[in-house]
Coordinates of C-alpha atoms in Angstrom, one line a residue:
M1 CA -35.0 21.3 -19.5
A2 CA -35.5 18.3 -17.3
K3 CA -36.9 18.8 -13.8
N4 CA -34.6 17.6 -11.0
L5 CA -35.7 15.1 -8.4
N6 CA -33.8 15.2 -5.2
F7 CA -33.9 11.8 -3.5
G8 CA -31.5 12.8 -0.7
L9 CA -29.5 9.6 -1.3
D10 CA -26.1 11.1 -1.5
T11 CA -24.5 9.7 1.7
K12 CA -20.9 10.1 0.7
K13 CA -18.5 11.3 3.3
R14 CA -15.2 13.2 2.7
F15 CA -12.0 12.1 4.4
T16 CA -8.5 13.6 4.2
V17 CA -5.8 11.1 3.8
D18 CA -3.3 11.0 6.7
G19 CA -4.2 14.6 7.5
D20 CA -3.3 16.0 4.1
E21 CA -5.9 18.5 3.1
N22 CA -4.8 18.2 -0.6
R23 CA -5.6 14.4 -0.6
V24 CA -9.3 14.0 -0.1
I25 CA -11.5 11.0 -0.8
E26 CA -15.2 10.6 -0.9
I27 CA -16.9 7.3 -0.2
D28 CA -20.3 6.1 1.0
T29 CA -19.2 4.3 4.2
S30 CA -22.7 3.2 4.9
D31 CA -23.2 1.4 1.6
F32 CA -24.1 -2.3 2.2
G33 CA -22.9 -3.0 -1.3
I34 CA -19.3 -2.7 0.0
V35 CA -19.7 -6.0 1.7
T36 CA -20.9 -7.7 -1.5
R37 CA -18.2 -6.1 -3.6
Y38 CA -15.5 -7.0 -1.0
K39 CA -16.6 -10.7 -1.1
E40 CA -16.6 -10.7 -4.9
S41 CA -13.1 -9.1 -4.9
M42 CA -11.5 -11.7 -2.6
A43 CA -11.7 -14.2 -5.5
K44 CA -10.3 -11.6 -7.9
I45 CA -7.4 -11.0 -5.5
D46 CA -6.6 -14.7 -5.3
E47 CA -6.7 -15.0 -9.1
F48 CA -4.5 -11.9 -9.3
A49 CA -1.9 -13.5 -6.9
D50 CA -1.9 -16.7 -9.0
K51 CA -1.4 -14.7 -12.2
Y52 CA 1.7 -12.9 -11.0
S53 CA 3.2 -15.6 -8.9
D54 CA 5.8 -16.3 -11.6
I55 CA 7.9 -13.2 -10.8
S56 CA 11.2 -14.6 -9.8
G57 CA 14.9 -13.6 -9.5
D58 CA 15.3 -14.9 -13.1
S59 CA 12.9 -12.3 -14.4
T60 CA 14.4 -9.3 -16.2
L61 CA 14.0 -5.9 -14.7
E62 CA 11.8 -4.9 -17.6
D63 CA 9.5 -7.9 -17.0
V64 CA 9.3 -7.2 -13.3
A65 CA 8.6 -3.5 -13.8
D66 CA 5.8 -4.3 -16.3
K67 CA 4.2 -6.9 -14.0
L68 CA 4.4 -4.6 -11.0
A69 CA 2.7 -1.9 -13.0
E70 CA 0.0 -4.3 -14.1
M71 CA -0.3 -5.5 -10.5
D72 CA -0.6 -2.0 -9.1
N73 CA -3.2 -1.0 -11.7
G74 CA -5.2 -4.2 -11.0
I75 CA -5.2 -3.9 -7.3
C76 CA -6.1 -0.2 -7.5
D77 CA -9.1 -1.2 -9.7
I78 CA -10.1 -3.8 -7.1
I79 CA -9.9 -1.2 -4.3
D80 CA -11.9 1.3 -6.3
F81 CA -14.5 -1.4 -7.1
I82 CA -14.9 -2.5 -3.5
F83 CA -15.6 1.1 -2.2
G84 CA -17.5 2.3 -5.3
A85 CA -15.2 5.3 -5.8
K86 CA -11.8 6.2 -7.3
V87 CA -9.9 6.4 -4.0
S88 CA -6.8 4.2 -4.4
R89 CA -4.6 6.6 -6.3
T90 CA -5.4 9.5 -4.0
I91 CA -4.6 7.3 -1.0
L92 CA -1.4 5.9 -2.5
N93 CA -0.1 9.2 -3.7
G94 CA 2.2 7.7 -6.3
A95 CA 3.4 4.8 -4.2
S96 CA 3.0 1.2 -5.2
A97 CA 0.1 -0.7 -3.6
F98 CA 2.6 -3.5 -3.0
S99 CA 5.0 -1.4 -0.9
P100 CA 5.2 -2.7 2.7
V101 CA 3.7 -0.8 5.6
G102 CA 4.3 -2.5 8.9
D103 CA 3.5 -6.2 8.5
K104 CA 1.2 -5.6 5.5
Y105 CA 1.2 -4.4 1.9
K106 CA -0.2 -0.9 1.5
F107 CA -3.2 -2.2 -0.5
E108 CA -4.1 -4.4 2.5
Q109 CA -3.8 -1.5 4.9
I110 CA -6.1 0.6 2.7
I111 CA -8.7 -2.1 2.5
L112 CA -8.6 -2.7 6.3
V113 CA -8.8 1.0 7.3
L114 CA -11.7 1.7 4.9
L115 CA -13.5 -1.5 5.9
D116 CA -13.2 -0.5 9.6
Q117 CA -14.7 2.9 8.9
C118 CA -17.5 1.3 6.9
E119 CA -18.3 -1.2 9.6
A120 CA -18.4 1.6 12.2
D121 CA -20.7 3.8 10.0
I122 CA -23.0 0.9 9.0
K123 CA -23.4 -0.1 12.7
K124 CA -24.1 3.5 13.6
S125 CA -26.6 4.1 10.8
T126 CA -28.4 0.8 11.3
S127 CA -28.6 1.5 15.1
A128 CA -30.1 4.9 14.3
I129 CA -32.6 3.3 11.9
N130 CA -33.6 0.7 14.4
R131 CA -34.1 3.3 17.1
A132 CA -36.2 5.5 14.7
H133 CA -38.3 2.4 13.8
I134 CA -38.8 1.6 17.5
V135 CA -39.8 5.1 18.3
K136 CA -42.1 5.3 15.3
H137 CA -43.8 2.0 15.7
V138 CA -43.6 1.3 19.4
G139 CA -43.3 4.9 20.7
K140 CA -47.0 5.6 19.9
Y141 CA -48.0 2.6 21.9
T142 CA -45.8 3.7 24.7
E143 CA -47.5 7.1 24.7
D144 CA -50.9 5.4 24.6
E145 CA -49.8 3.2 27.5
K146 CA -48.6 6.2 29.5
K147 CA -52.0 7.9 28.9
K148 CA -53.9 4.8 30.0
I149 CA -51.7 4.4 33.1
K150 CA -52.2 8.0 34.0
K151 CA -55.9 7.7 33.5
D152 CA -56.1 4.5 35.5
F153 CA -54.0 6.2 38.3
M154 CA -56.4 9.2 38.3
E155 CA -59.4 6.9 38.6
I156 CA -57.8 5.0 41.5
E157 CA -57.0 8.3 43.2
E158 CA -60.6 9.5 42.7
Q159 CA -61.9 6.3 44.2
A160 CA -59.5 6.6 47.2
Q161 CA -60.6 10.2 47.8
K162 CA -64.3 9.1 47.7
L163 CA -63.6 6.3 50.2
A164 CA -61.7 8.7 52.4
S165 CA -64.5 11.2 52.4
E166 CA -67.1 8.5 53.2
E167 CA -65.3 7.5 56.4

């Protein structure tokens, strides 16, 4: 039997989708790789849009249905790639990624909401890391400085007392 090494690297977070306890996704919102994968995916989304731009009123219902299914599958694969987890189908819950929601398509809303969460978590974790590094590397000097100042102050106080007693 292989021995387990626990690196403590599982930083995934669980989120319910729109408050539905039956729809839960897990993603690592502090993964810097999301930024790289998002950038790579923008070109894929552009290629994707070009590939399916030929859907028109002249297309048969069967052609449109087939292309929409391909588009849905393709955009879901892209969302899952960006966030490094199979989240798109759980979020969409059977709806098309190209259905409108407000002034966007659902796939755009999904990407924006998840990116906002990732941005907030990355800022929070890097801020915590920066504070920890400051405390670790500068904090010891601060403590040494406090001790030195306290020592210097005590020496000054002793000299002041000596001077006062000599008068």
